[in-house]
Each structure stands twice: as C-alpha cells, then as structure tokens.
C-alpha cells in the first residue's frame, strides 16, 4: 500500500504479457491500482478492492507517438472506493495501435471520480498535436453501479484519428451510477463515441452515436 497522494506508485503494472490473472487482492496507492499497458492480451482481473488510487486502467498507451496494442481484457467483481477514476482507458495524442475486446462487469463504485471513462487526449490536450490513432473497439460495461464523486459519471472522449471512426462498439447495460452528494444528478458526455446503451441505464447515455 502507498498513500493516496504518492505520485507514480502503480500497484500492479502489466506490460508485454499475455494470459495474466490478477485475483483476490486489496490495493491502495497514489496512482493506478492496476495498469494494463502496451502489447498485453488475455488479461483477467477479478475481485480486486481498489482505493485509494486512480482505478484500473488500460493504458496509458501511445506516448511519444508509440504504436501499442491491448486486447481481450476482463475486469470483474471489483470495488473502487474513493478512487480518482474507476474503469478507465487512456491514450496519448499522436500514438497508434488499438484497444479491442475489453469487458468491465459487476463493478461497484463508492464515491469514485470518473467511474467510467475513455480519454484519448490523456495528460495533454496540446494545440496542434496529431490525434490519437489508437482505435478503440468492442468495449462493454455490464453491471456497473454505485456512486460518483463528480456529476459527469460517464465520459467517452474519443479521437477520430486517421480512421475517422472514434470509438466503436461501446456497449452499456445494467449501469446505475448516482451522485455521492445529495441533490446532484449524474450525466454522461460522449465525443466521437459509437455504440449502444440500454434505456434503463442511469444516467442515460443517449449521447452515444449509432
């Protein structure tokens, strides 16, 4: 464990690895509880309690224009307690590659910031920088519930890149994220994000494009 304000103290960093399982652990740190980095595939994370920390992240990917890929990731039955983010995918501007076949299921958020977030201008939104050409596709959020410390509980900021597609195949179902503060309503924001969201999800994610 590390204090919540300790910089660059990832709990578990996974890079260049396949068929990795992380099970039944408690992680408290000042950065990502688990970071799934470039050239990883078939990573299975289950029953992790994260907090304090920055959540469980795919990335960051594509720093300094790098080509990186991540595929076939499952994060299930985890709890995020007062974390900076929850289920997160993050890529740098200028990078290339792909993220595909990622599933977040049965996650519990307790006063978490950014419970569901895809951010393709990670760290710096540099004027004049090339967009992220890391194609994100087939990402499912199934059974994510609890409370958010910020009103914007769901945020998909995707780059069109050279493909012009943004994020494709995003699926949300059985999602219910309320505000931790009384009298506040949560909401979703989508930029260049495409997929489906069931009508019962809260907040509504009607901003997803077909």
JSON list of C-alpha atoms in Angstrom, two decimals:
[
{"chain": "A", "resi": 1, "resn": "UNK", "atom": "CA", "xyz": [0.00, 0.00, 0.00]},
{"chain": "A", "resi": 2, "resn": "UNK", "atom": "CA", "xyz": [1.04, 3.61, -0.61]},
{"chain": "A", "resi": 3, "resn": "UNK", "atom": "CA", "xyz": [-0.62, 6.89, 0.41]},
{"chain": "A", "resi": 4, "resn": "UNK", "atom": "CA", "xyz": [-3.22, 8.30, -1.96]},
{"chain": "A", "resi": 5, "resn": "UNK", "atom": "CA", "xyz": [-1.08, 11.38, -2.64]},
{"chain": "A", "resi": 6, "resn": "UNK", "atom": "CA", "xyz": [2.09, 9.48, -3.57]},
{"chain": "A", "resi": 7, "resn": "UNK", "atom": "CA", "xyz": [2.89, 10.04, -7.28]},
{"chain": "A", "resi": 8, "resn": "UNK", "atom": "CA", "xyz": [3.65, 7.29, -9.80]},
{"chain": "A", "resi": 9, "resn": "UNK", "atom": "CA", "xyz": [3.03, 4.44, -7.41]},
{"chain": "A", "resi": 10, "resn": "UNK", "atom": "CA", "xyz": [1.08, 1.98, -9.55]},
{"chain": "A", "resi": 11, "resn": "UNK", "atom": "CA", "xyz": [0.04, -1.08, -7.61]},
{"chain": "A", "resi": 12, "resn": "UNK", "atom": "CA", "xyz": [0.47, -3.59, -10.45]},
{"chain": "A", "resi": 13, "resn": "UNK", "atom": "CA", "xyz": [1.85, -2.72, -13.90]},
{"chain": "A", "resi": 14, "resn": "UNK", "atom": "CA", "xyz": [1.39, -5.26, -16.68]},
{"chain": "A", "resi": 15, "resn": "UNK", "atom": "CA", "xyz": [3.25, -4.81, -19.98]},
{"chain": "A", "resi": 16, "resn": "UNK", "atom": "CA", "xyz": [4.05, -7.05, -22.93]},
{"chain": "A", "resi": 17, "resn": "UNK", "atom": "CA", "xyz": [2.31, -10.01, -21.37]},
{"chain": "A", "resi": 18, "resn": "UNK", "atom": "CA", "xyz": [-0.45, -12.49, -22.24]},
{"chain": "A", "resi": 19, "resn": "UNK", "atom": "CA", "xyz": [-2.67, -14.80, -20.21]},
{"chain": "A", "resi": 20, "resn": "UNK", "atom": "CA", "xyz": [-2.25, -12.93, -16.93]},
{"chain": "A", "resi": 21, "resn": "UNK", "atom": "CA", "xyz": [-4.62, -13.31, -13.98]},
{"chain": "A", "resi": 22, "resn": "UNK", "atom": "CA", "xyz": [-4.88, -10.94, -11.01]},
{"chain": "A", "resi": 23, "resn": "UNK", "atom": "CA", "xyz": [-7.14, -12.23, -8.25]},
{"chain": "A", "resi": 24, "resn": "UNK", "atom": "CA", "xyz": [-8.40, -11.50, -4.74]},
{"chain": "A", "resi": 25, "resn": "UNK", "atom": "CA", "xyz": [-6.27, -8.59, -3.58]},
{"chain": "A", "resi": 26, "resn": "UNK", "atom": "CA", "xyz": [-6.54, -5.18, -1.95]},
{"chain": "A", "resi": 27, "resn": "UNK", "atom": "CA", "xyz": [-4.58, -2.30, -3.49]},
{"chain": "A", "resi": 28, "resn": "UNK", "atom": "CA", "xyz": [-4.22, 1.20, -2.05]},
{"chain": "A", "resi": 29, "resn": "UNK", "atom": "CA", "xyz": [-1.86, 3.58, -3.84]},
{"chain": "A", "resi": 30, "resn": "UNK", "atom": "CA", "xyz": [-1.35, 7.03, -5.32]},
{"chain": "A", "resi": 31, "resn": "UNK", "atom": "CA", "xyz": [-1.67, 6.02, -8.98]},
{"chain": "A", "resi": 32, "resn": "UNK", "atom": "CA", "xyz": [-3.34, 3.20, -10.90]},
{"chain": "A", "resi": 33, "resn": "UNK", "atom": "CA", "xyz": [-4.27, 0.21, -8.78]},
{"chain": "A", "resi": 34, "resn": "UNK", "atom": "CA", "xyz": [-3.69, -1.87, -11.91]},
{"chain": "A", "resi": 35, "resn": "UNK", "atom": "CA", "xyz": [-2.35, -0.59, -15.24]},
{"chain": "A", "resi": 36, "resn": "UNK", "atom": "CA", "xyz": [-2.63, -2.80, -18.33]},
{"chain": "A", "resi": 37, "resn": "UNK", "atom": "CA", "xyz": [-0.08, -1.40, -20.74]},
{"chain": "A", "resi": 38, "resn": "UNK", "atom": "CA", "xyz": [1.09, -1.98, -24.31]},
{"chain": "A", "resi": 39, "resn": "UNK", "atom": "CA", "xyz": [1.22, -5.38, -26.01]},
{"chain": "A", "resi": 40, "resn": "UNK", "atom": "CA", "xyz": [-0.93, -7.13, -23.43]},
{"chain": "A", "resi": 41, "resn": "UNK", "atom": "CA", "xyz": [-3.65, -9.64, -24.27]},
{"chain": "A", "resi": 42, "resn": "UNK", "atom": "CA", "xyz": [-5.90, -12.04, -22.38]},
{"chain": "A", "resi": 43, "resn": "UNK", "atom": "CA", "xyz": [-5.66, -10.26, -19.02]},
{"chain": "A", "resi": 44, "resn": "UNK", "atom": "CA", "xyz": [-8.24, -11.30, -16.40]},
{"chain": "A", "resi": 45, "resn": "UNK", "atom": "CA", "xyz": [-8.70, -9.20, -13.26]},
{"chain": "A", "resi": 46, "resn": "UNK", "atom": "CA", "xyz": [-11.22, -10.27, -10.61]},
{"chain": "A", "resi": 47, "resn": "UNK", "atom": "CA", "xyz": [-12.20, -9.47, -7.05]},
{"chain": "A", "resi": 48, "resn": "UNK", "atom": "CA", "xyz": [-9.83, -6.54, -6.52]},
{"chain": "A", "resi": 49, "resn": "UNK", "atom": "CA", "xyz": [-10.57, -3.81, -3.97]},
{"chain": "A", "resi": 50, "resn": "UNK", "atom": "CA", "xyz": [-9.03, -0.56, -5.23]},
{"chain": "A", "resi": 51, "resn": "UNK", "atom": "CA", "xyz": [-8.72, 2.54, -3.08]},
{"chain": "A", "resi": 52, "resn": "UNK", "atom": "CA", "xyz": [-7.14, 4.95, -2.70]},
{"chain": "A", "resi": 53, "resn": "UNK", "atom": "CA", "xyz": [-5.81, 5.06, -6.24]},
{"chain": "A", "resi": 54, "resn": "UNK", "atom": "CA", "xyz": [-6.58, 6.02, -9.83]},
{"chain": "A", "resi": 55, "resn": "UNK", "atom": "CA", "xyz": [-8.69, 2.97, -10.65]},
{"chain": "A", "resi": 56, "resn": "UNK", "atom": "CA", "xyz": [-8.00, 0.08, -13.02]},
{"chain": "A", "resi": 57, "resn": "UNK", "atom": "CA", "xyz": [-6.68, 1.34, -16.34]},
{"chain": "A", "resi": 58, "resn": "UNK", "atom": "CA", "xyz": [-5.97, 0.13, -19.83]},
{"chain": "A", "resi": 59, "resn": "UNK", "atom": "CA", "xyz": [-3.01, 2.36, -20.64]},
{"chain": "A", "resi": 60, "resn": "UNK", "atom": "CA", "xyz": [-1.77, 4.85, -20.91]},
{"chain": "A", "resi": 61, "resn": "UNK", "atom": "CA", "xyz": [-0.90, 3.93, -24.50]},
{"chain": "A", "resi": 62, "resn": "UNK", "atom": "CA", "xyz": [0.84, 5.72, -27.36]},
{"chain": "A", "resi": 63, "resn": "UNK", "atom": "CA", "xyz": [3.17, 8.08, -25.50]},
{"chain": "A", "resi": 64, "resn": "UNK", "atom": "CA", "xyz": [5.64, 9.88, -27.79]},
{"chain": "A", "resi": 65, "resn": "UNK", "atom": "CA", "xyz": [3.88, 8.52, -30.88]},
{"chain": "A", "resi": 66, "resn": "UNK", "atom": "CA", "xyz": [4.38, 4.88, -29.96]},
{"chain": "A", "resi": 67, "resn": "UNK", "atom": "CA", "xyz": [2.45, 2.01, -31.58]},
{"chain": "A", "resi": 68, "resn": "UNK", "atom": "CA", "xyz": [0.84, -0.15, -28.89]},
{"chain": "A", "resi": 69, "resn": "UNK", "atom": "CA", "xyz": [-1.96, -2.71, -28.67]},
{"chain": "A", "resi": 70, "resn": "UNK", "atom": "CA", "xyz": [-4.15, -4.24, -25.95]},
{"chain": "A", "resi": 71, "resn": "UNK", "atom": "CA", "xyz": [-6.81, -6.91, -26.49]},
{"chain": "A", "resi": 72, "resn": "UNK", "atom": "CA", "xyz": [-9.04, -9.36, -24.65]},
{"chain": "A", "resi": 73, "resn": "UNK", "atom": "CA", "xyz": [-9.20, -7.83, -21.17]},
{"chain": "A", "resi": 74, "resn": "UNK", "atom": "CA", "xyz": [-11.78, -8.66, -18.50]},
{"chain": "A", "resi": 75, "resn": "UNK", "atom": "CA", "xyz": [-12.17, -6.75, -15.22]},
{"chain": "A", "resi": 76, "resn": "UNK", "atom": "CA", "xyz": [-14.88, -8.26, -12.99]},
{"chain": "A", "resi": 77, "resn": "UNK", "atom": "CA", "xyz": [-16.27, -8.12, -9.45]},
{"chain": "A", "resi": 78, "resn": "UNK", "atom": "CA", "xyz": [-14.08, -5.23, -8.31]},
{"chain": "A", "resi": 79, "resn": "UNK", "atom": "CA", "xyz": [-14.75, -2.40, -5.84]},
{"chain": "A", "resi": 80, "resn": "UNK", "atom": "CA", "xyz": [-13.49, 1.18, -6.28]},
{"chain": "A", "resi": 81, "resn": "UNK", "atom": "CA", "xyz": [-13.54, 3.13, -3.02]},
{"chain": "A", "resi": 82, "resn": "UNK", "atom": "CA", "xyz": [-12.96, 6.89, -3.35]},
{"chain": "A", "resi": 83, "resn": "UNK", "atom": "CA", "xyz": [-10.68, 6.46, -6.34]},
{"chain": "A", "resi": 84, "resn": "UNK", "atom": "CA", "xyz": [-9.76, 9.21, -8.81]},
{"chain": "A", "resi": 85, "resn": "UNK", "atom": "CA", "xyz": [-11.14, 7.08, -11.66]},
{"chain": "A", "resi": 86, "resn": "UNK", "atom": "CA", "xyz": [-12.86, 3.73, -11.97]},
{"chain": "A", "resi": 87, "resn": "UNK", "atom": "CA", "xyz": [-12.84, 1.72, -15.20]},
{"chain": "A", "resi": 88, "resn": "UNK", "atom": "CA", "xyz": [-10.52, 3.71, -17.45]},
{"chain": "A", "resi": 89, "resn": "UNK", "atom": "CA", "xyz": [-8.96, 3.54, -20.92]},
{"chain": "A", "resi": 90, "resn": "UNK", "atom": "CA", "xyz": [-6.39, 6.25, -21.65]},
{"chain": "A", "resi": 91, "resn": "UNK", "atom": "CA", "xyz": [-4.32, 7.00, -24.75]},
{"chain": "A", "resi": 92, "resn": "UNK", "atom": "CA", "xyz": [-1.95, 9.79, -25.72]},
{"chain": "A", "resi": 93, "resn": "UNK", "atom": "CA", "xyz": [-2.32, 12.10, -28.68]},
{"chain": "A", "resi": 94, "resn": "UNK", "atom": "CA", "xyz": [-0.13, 11.03, -31.60]},
{"chain": "A", "resi": 95, "resn": "UNK", "atom": "CA", "xyz": [0.02, 7.34, -30.68]},
{"chain": "A", "resi": 96, "resn": "UNK", "atom": "CA", "xyz": [-1.20, 4.49, -32.87]},
{"chain": "A", "resi": 97, "resn": "UNK", "atom": "CA", "xyz": [-2.42, 0.92, -32.47]},
{"chain": "A", "resi": 98, "resn": "UNK", "atom": "CA", "xyz": [-5.61, -0.49, -31.00]},
{"chain": "A", "resi": 99, "resn": "UNK", "atom": "CA", "xyz": [-7.57, -1.49, -27.91]},
{"chain": "A", "resi": 100, "resn": "UNK", "atom": "CA", "xyz": [-10.24, -4.14, -28.51]},
{"chain": "A", "resi": 101, "resn": "UNK", "atom": "CA", "xyz": [-12.40, -6.68, -26.72]},
{"chain": "A", "resi": 102, "resn": "UNK", "atom": "CA", "xyz": [-12.46, -5.19, -23.22]},
{"chain": "A", "resi": 103, "resn": "UNK", "atom": "CA", "xyz": [-15.15, -6.05, -20.68]},
{"chain": "A", "resi": 104, "resn": "UNK", "atom": "CA", "xyz": [-15.84, -4.35, -17.34]},
{"chain": "A", "resi": 105, "resn": "UNK", "atom": "CA", "xyz": [-18.51, -6.25, -15.40]},
{"chain": "A", "resi": 106, "resn": "UNK", "atom": "CA", "xyz": [-20.05, -6.23, -11.94]},
{"chain": "A", "resi": 107, "resn": "UNK", "atom": "CA", "xyz": [-18.09, -3.26, -10.66]},
{"chain": "A", "resi": 108, "resn": "UNK", "atom": "CA", "xyz": [-19.05, -1.33, -7.52]},
{"chain": "A", "resi": 109, "resn": "UNK", "atom": "CA", "xyz": [-18.20, 2.37, -7.22]},
{"chain": "A", "resi": 110, "resn": "UNK", "atom": "CA", "xyz": [-18.11, 4.09, -3.83]},
{"chain": "A", "resi": 111, "resn": "UNK", "atom": "CA", "xyz": [-17.75, 7.87, -4.17]},
{"chain": "A", "resi": 112, "resn": "UNK", "atom": "CA", "xyz": [-15.47, 7.32, -7.18]},
{"chain": "A", "resi": 113, "resn": "UNK", "atom": "CA", "xyz": [-14.38, 10.04, -9.57]},
{"chain": "A", "resi": 114, "resn": "UNK", "atom": "CA", "xyz": [-14.85, 9.32, -13.30]},
{"chain": "A", "resi": 115, "resn": "UNK", "atom": "CA", "xyz": [-16.41, 5.88, -12.72]},
{"chain": "A", "resi": 116, "resn": "UNK", "atom": "CA", "xyz": [-16.50, 5.10, -16.48]},
{"chain": "A", "resi": 117, "resn": "UNK", "atom": "CA", "xyz": [-14.03, 6.95, -18.68]},
{"chain": "A", "resi": 118, "resn": "UNK", "atom": "CA", "xyz": [-12.29, 6.67, -22.04]},
{"chain": "A", "resi": 119, "resn": "UNK", "atom": "CA", "xyz": [-9.86, 9.53, -22.58]},
{"chain": "A", "resi": 120, "resn": "UNK", "atom": "CA", "xyz": [-7.90, 9.79, -25.83]},
{"chain": "A", "resi": 121, "resn": "UNK", "atom": "CA", "xyz": [-6.16, 13.06, -25.03]},
{"chain": "A", "resi": 122, "resn": "UNK", "atom": "CA", "xyz": [-4.56, 11.76, -21.85]},
{"chain": "A", "resi": 123, "resn": "UNK", "atom": "CA", "xyz": [-2.43, 14.26, -19.88]},
{"chain": "A", "resi": 124, "resn": "UNK", "atom": "CA", "xyz": [-2.03, 16.93, -22.56]},
{"chain": "A", "resi": 125, "resn": "UNK", "atom": "CA", "xyz": [-4.56, 18.39, -24.95]},
{"chain": "A", "resi": 126, "resn": "UNK", "atom": "CA", "xyz": [-1.82, 20.02, -26.98]},
{"chain": "A", "resi": 127, "resn": "UNK", "atom": "CA", "xyz": [-2.92, 22.54, -29.59]},
{"chain": "A", "resi": 128, "resn": "UNK", "atom": "CA", "xyz": [-1.81, 21.32, -32.99]},
{"chain": "A", "resi": 129, "resn": "UNK", "atom": "CA", "xyz": [-0.89, 17.82, -31.78]},
{"chain": "A", "resi": 130, "resn": "UNK", "atom": "CA", "xyz": [-1.92, 14.93, -34.03]},
{"chain": "A", "resi": 131, "resn": "UNK", "atom": "CA", "xyz": [-4.94, 12.97, -32.77]},
{"chain": "A", "resi": 132, "resn": "UNK", "atom": "CA", "xyz": [-4.66, 9.59, -31.15]},
{"chain": "A", "resi": 133, "resn": "UNK", "atom": "CA", "xyz": [-4.77, 6.91, -33.85]},
{"chain": "A", "resi": 134, "resn": "UNK", "atom": "CA", "xyz": [-5.29, 4.15, -31.32]},
{"chain": "A", "resi": 135, "resn": "UNK", "atom": "CA", "xyz": [-8.56, 2.55, -32.44]},
{"chain": "A", "resi": 136, "resn": "UNK", "atom": "CA", "xyz": [-10.79, 1.57, -29.51]},
{"chain": "A", "resi": 137, "resn": "UNK", "atom": "CA", "xyz": [-13.48, -1.01, -30.26]},
{"chain": "A", "resi": 138, "resn": "UNK", "atom": "CA", "xyz": [-15.77, -3.52, -28.59]},
{"chain": "A", "resi": 139, "resn": "UNK", "atom": "CA", "xyz": [-15.74, -2.25, -25.01]},
{"chain": "A", "resi": 140, "resn": "UNK", "atom": "CA", "xyz": [-18.56, -3.48, -22.74]},
{"chain": "A", "resi": 141, "resn": "UNK", "atom": "CA", "xyz": [-19.68, -2.14, -19.37]},
{"chain": "A", "resi": 142, "resn": "UNK", "atom": "CA", "xyz": [-22.10, -4.61, -17.77]},
{"chain": "A", "resi": 143, "resn": "UNK", "atom": "CA", "xyz": [-23.32, -4.20, -14.21]},
{"chain": "A", "resi": 144, "resn": "UNK", "atom": "CA", "xyz": [-21.53, -1.03, -13.04]},
{"chain": "A", "resi": 145, "resn": "UNK", "atom": "CA", "xyz": [-23.21, 0.54, -10.03]},
{"chain": "A", "resi": 146, "resn": "UNK", "atom": "CA", "xyz": [-22.67, 2.81, -7.06]},
{"chain": "A", "resi": 147, "resn": "UNK", "atom": "CA", "xyz": [-21.88, 6.48, -6.57]},
{"chain": "A", "resi": 148, "resn": "UNK", "atom": "CA", "xyz": [-19.75, 9.09, -8.31]},
{"chain": "A", "resi": 149, "resn": "UNK", "atom": "CA", "xyz": [-17.93, 11.98, -6.61]},
{"chain": "A", "resi": 150, "resn": "UNK", "atom": "CA", "xyz": [-18.40, 14.09, -9.77]},
{"chain": "A", "resi": 151, "resn": "UNK", "atom": "CA", "xyz": [-21.59, 14.78, -11.74]},
{"chain": "A", "resi": 152, "resn": "UNK", "atom": "CA", "xyz": [-20.03, 13.56, -15.02]},
{"chain": "A", "resi": 153, "resn": "UNK", "atom": "CA", "xyz": [-20.15, 9.88, -14.19]},
{"chain": "A", "resi": 154, "resn": "UNK", "atom": "CA", "xyz": [-19.62, 8.61, -17.75]},
{"chain": "A", "resi": 155, "resn": "UNK", "atom": "CA", "xyz": [-17.15, 10.25, -20.14]},
{"chain": "A", "resi": 156, "resn": "UNK", "atom": "CA", "xyz": [-16.16, 8.99, -23.56]},
{"chain": "A", "resi": 157, "resn": "UNK", "atom": "CA", "xyz": [-13.67, 11.35, -25.24]},
{"chain": "A", "resi": 158, "resn": "UNK", "atom": "CA", "xyz": [-12.58, 9.57, -28.39]},
{"chain": "A", "resi": 159, "resn": "UNK", "atom": "CA", "xyz": [-10.42, 10.78, -31.26]},
{"chain": "A", "resi": 160, "resn": "UNK", "atom": "CA", "xyz": [-11.47, 10.28, -34.86]},
{"chain": "A", "resi": 161, "resn": "UNK", "atom": "CA", "xyz": [-7.84, 9.74, -35.89]},
{"chain": "A", "resi": 162, "resn": "UNK", "atom": "CA", "xyz": [-6.99, 8.69, -39.44]},
{"chain": "A", "resi": 163, "resn": "UNK", "atom": "CA", "xyz": [-9.75, 6.06, -39.40]},
{"chain": "A", "resi": 164, "resn": "UNK", "atom": "CA", "xyz": [-12.43, 8.65, -38.73]},
{"chain": "A", "resi": 165, "resn": "UNK", "atom": "CA", "xyz": [-14.33, 6.21, -36.54]},
{"chain": "A", "resi": 166, "resn": "UNK", "atom": "CA", "xyz": [-13.68, 7.35, -32.98]},
{"chain": "A", "resi": 167, "resn": "UNK", "atom": "CA", "xyz": [-14.59, 4.56, -30.53]},
{"chain": "A", "resi": 168, "resn": "UNK", "atom": "CA", "xyz": [-16.75, 1.77, -31.98]},
{"chain": "A", "resi": 169, "resn": "UNK", "atom": "CA", "xyz": [-18.81, -0.97, -30.38]},
{"chain": "A", "resi": 170, "resn": "UNK", "atom": "CA", "xyz": [-19.23, 0.53, -26.90]},
{"chain": "A", "resi": 171, "resn": "UNK", "atom": "CA", "xyz": [-21.95, -1.32, -25.01]},
{"chain": "A", "resi": 172, "resn": "UNK", "atom": "CA", "xyz": [-23.50, -0.25, -21.70]},
{"chain": "A", "resi": 173, "resn": "UNK", "atom": "CA", "xyz": [-26.06, -2.34, -19.83]},
{"chain": "A", "resi": 174, "resn": "UNK", "atom": "CA", "xyz": [-27.20, -2.62, -16.23]},
{"chain": "A", "resi": 175, "resn": "UNK", "atom": "CA", "xyz": [-25.39, 0.62, -15.33]},
{"chain": "A", "resi": 176, "resn": "UNK", "atom": "CA", "xyz": [-26.62, 2.69, -12.38]},
{"chain": "A", "resi": 177, "resn": "UNK", "atom": "CA", "xyz": [-24.33, 5.41, -11.06]},
{"chain": "A", "resi": 178, "resn": "UNK", "atom": "CA", "xyz": [-25.83, 8.07, -8.80]},
{"chain": "A", "resi": 179, "resn": "UNK", "atom": "CA", "xyz": [-24.11, 11.11, -7.34]},
{"chain": "A", "resi": 180, "resn": "UNK", "atom": "CA", "xyz": [-22.48, 10.72, -3.96]},
{"chain": "A", "resi": 181, "resn": "UNK", "atom": "CA", "xyz": [-23.69, 14.21, -2.97]},
{"chain": "A", "resi": 182, "resn": "UNK", "atom": "CA", "xyz": [-27.35, 14.76, -2.21]},
{"chain": "A", "resi": 183, "resn": "UNK", "atom": "CA", "xyz": [-29.32, 16.80, -4.73]},
{"chain": "A", "resi": 184, "resn": "UNK", "atom": "CA", "xyz": [-26.83, 16.28, -7.59]},
{"chain": "A", "resi": 185, "resn": "UNK", "atom": "CA", "xyz": [-27.67, 14.48, -10.84]},
{"chain": "A", "resi": 186, "resn": "UNK", "atom": "CA", "xyz": [-25.09, 12.45, -12.74]},
{"chain": "A", "resi": 187, "resn": "UNK", "atom": "CA", "xyz": [-24.79, 12.68, -16.51]},
{"chain": "A", "resi": 188, "resn": "UNK", "atom": "CA", "xyz": [-22.85, 11.28, -19.48]},
{"chain": "A", "resi": 189, "resn": "UNK", "atom": "CA", "xyz": [-20.71, 13.01, -22.13]},
{"chain": "A", "resi": 190, "resn": "UNK", "atom": "CA", "xyz": [-19.72, 11.43, -25.45]},
{"chain": "A", "resi": 191, "resn": "UNK", "atom": "CA", "xyz": [-17.28, 12.70, -28.10]},
{"chain": "A", "resi": 192, "resn": "UNK", "atom": "CA", "xyz": [-16.84, 10.59, -31.24]},
{"chain": "A", "resi": 193, "resn": "UNK", "atom": "CA", "xyz": [-18.19, 7.53, -29.40]},
{"chain": "A", "resi": 194, "resn": "UNK", "atom": "CA", "xyz": [-20.40, 4.92, -31.07]},
{"chain": "A", "resi": 195, "resn": "UNK", "atom": "CA", "xyz": [-22.35, 2.05, -29.59]},
{"chain": "A", "resi": 196, "resn": "UNK", "atom": "CA", "xyz": [-25.47, 1.09, -27.64]},
{"chain": "A", "resi": 197, "resn": "UNK", "atom": "CA", "xyz": [-26.89, 1.78, -24.20]},
{"chain": "A", "resi": 198, "resn": "UNK", "atom": "CA", "xyz": [-29.98, 0.11, -22.74]},
{"chain": "A", "resi": 199, "resn": "UNK", "atom": "CA", "xyz": [-32.78, 2.57, -21.80]},
{"chain": "A", "resi": 200, "resn": "UNK", "atom": "CA", "xyz": [-32.68, 1.55, -18.13]},
{"chain": "A", "resi": 201, "resn": "UNK", "atom": "CA", "xyz": [-29.11, 2.77, -17.65]},
{"chain": "A", "resi": 202, "resn": "UNK", "atom": "CA", "xyz": [-28.63, 5.67, -15.23]},
{"chain": "A", "resi": 203, "resn": "UNK", "atom": "CA", "xyz": [-27.50, 8.21, -16.12]},
{"chain": "A", "resi": 204, "resn": "UNK", "atom": "CA", "xyz": [-28.84, 7.99, -19.65]},
{"chain": "A", "resi": 205, "resn": "UNK", "atom": "CA", "xyz": [-26.13, 7.55, -22.26]},
{"chain": "A", "resi": 206, "resn": "UNK", "atom": "CA", "xyz": [-28.20, 8.79, -25.17]},
{"chain": "A", "resi": 207, "resn": "UNK", "atom": "CA", "xyz": [-25.15, 10.73, -26.40]},
{"chain": "A", "resi": 208, "resn": "UNK", "atom": "CA", "xyz": [-23.68, 7.54, -27.92]},
{"chain": "A", "resi": 209, "resn": "UNK", "atom": "CA", "xyz": [-23.91, 7.68, -31.70]},
{"chain": "A", "resi": 210, "resn": "UNK", "atom": "CA", "xyz": [-25.07, 4.62, -33.66]}
]
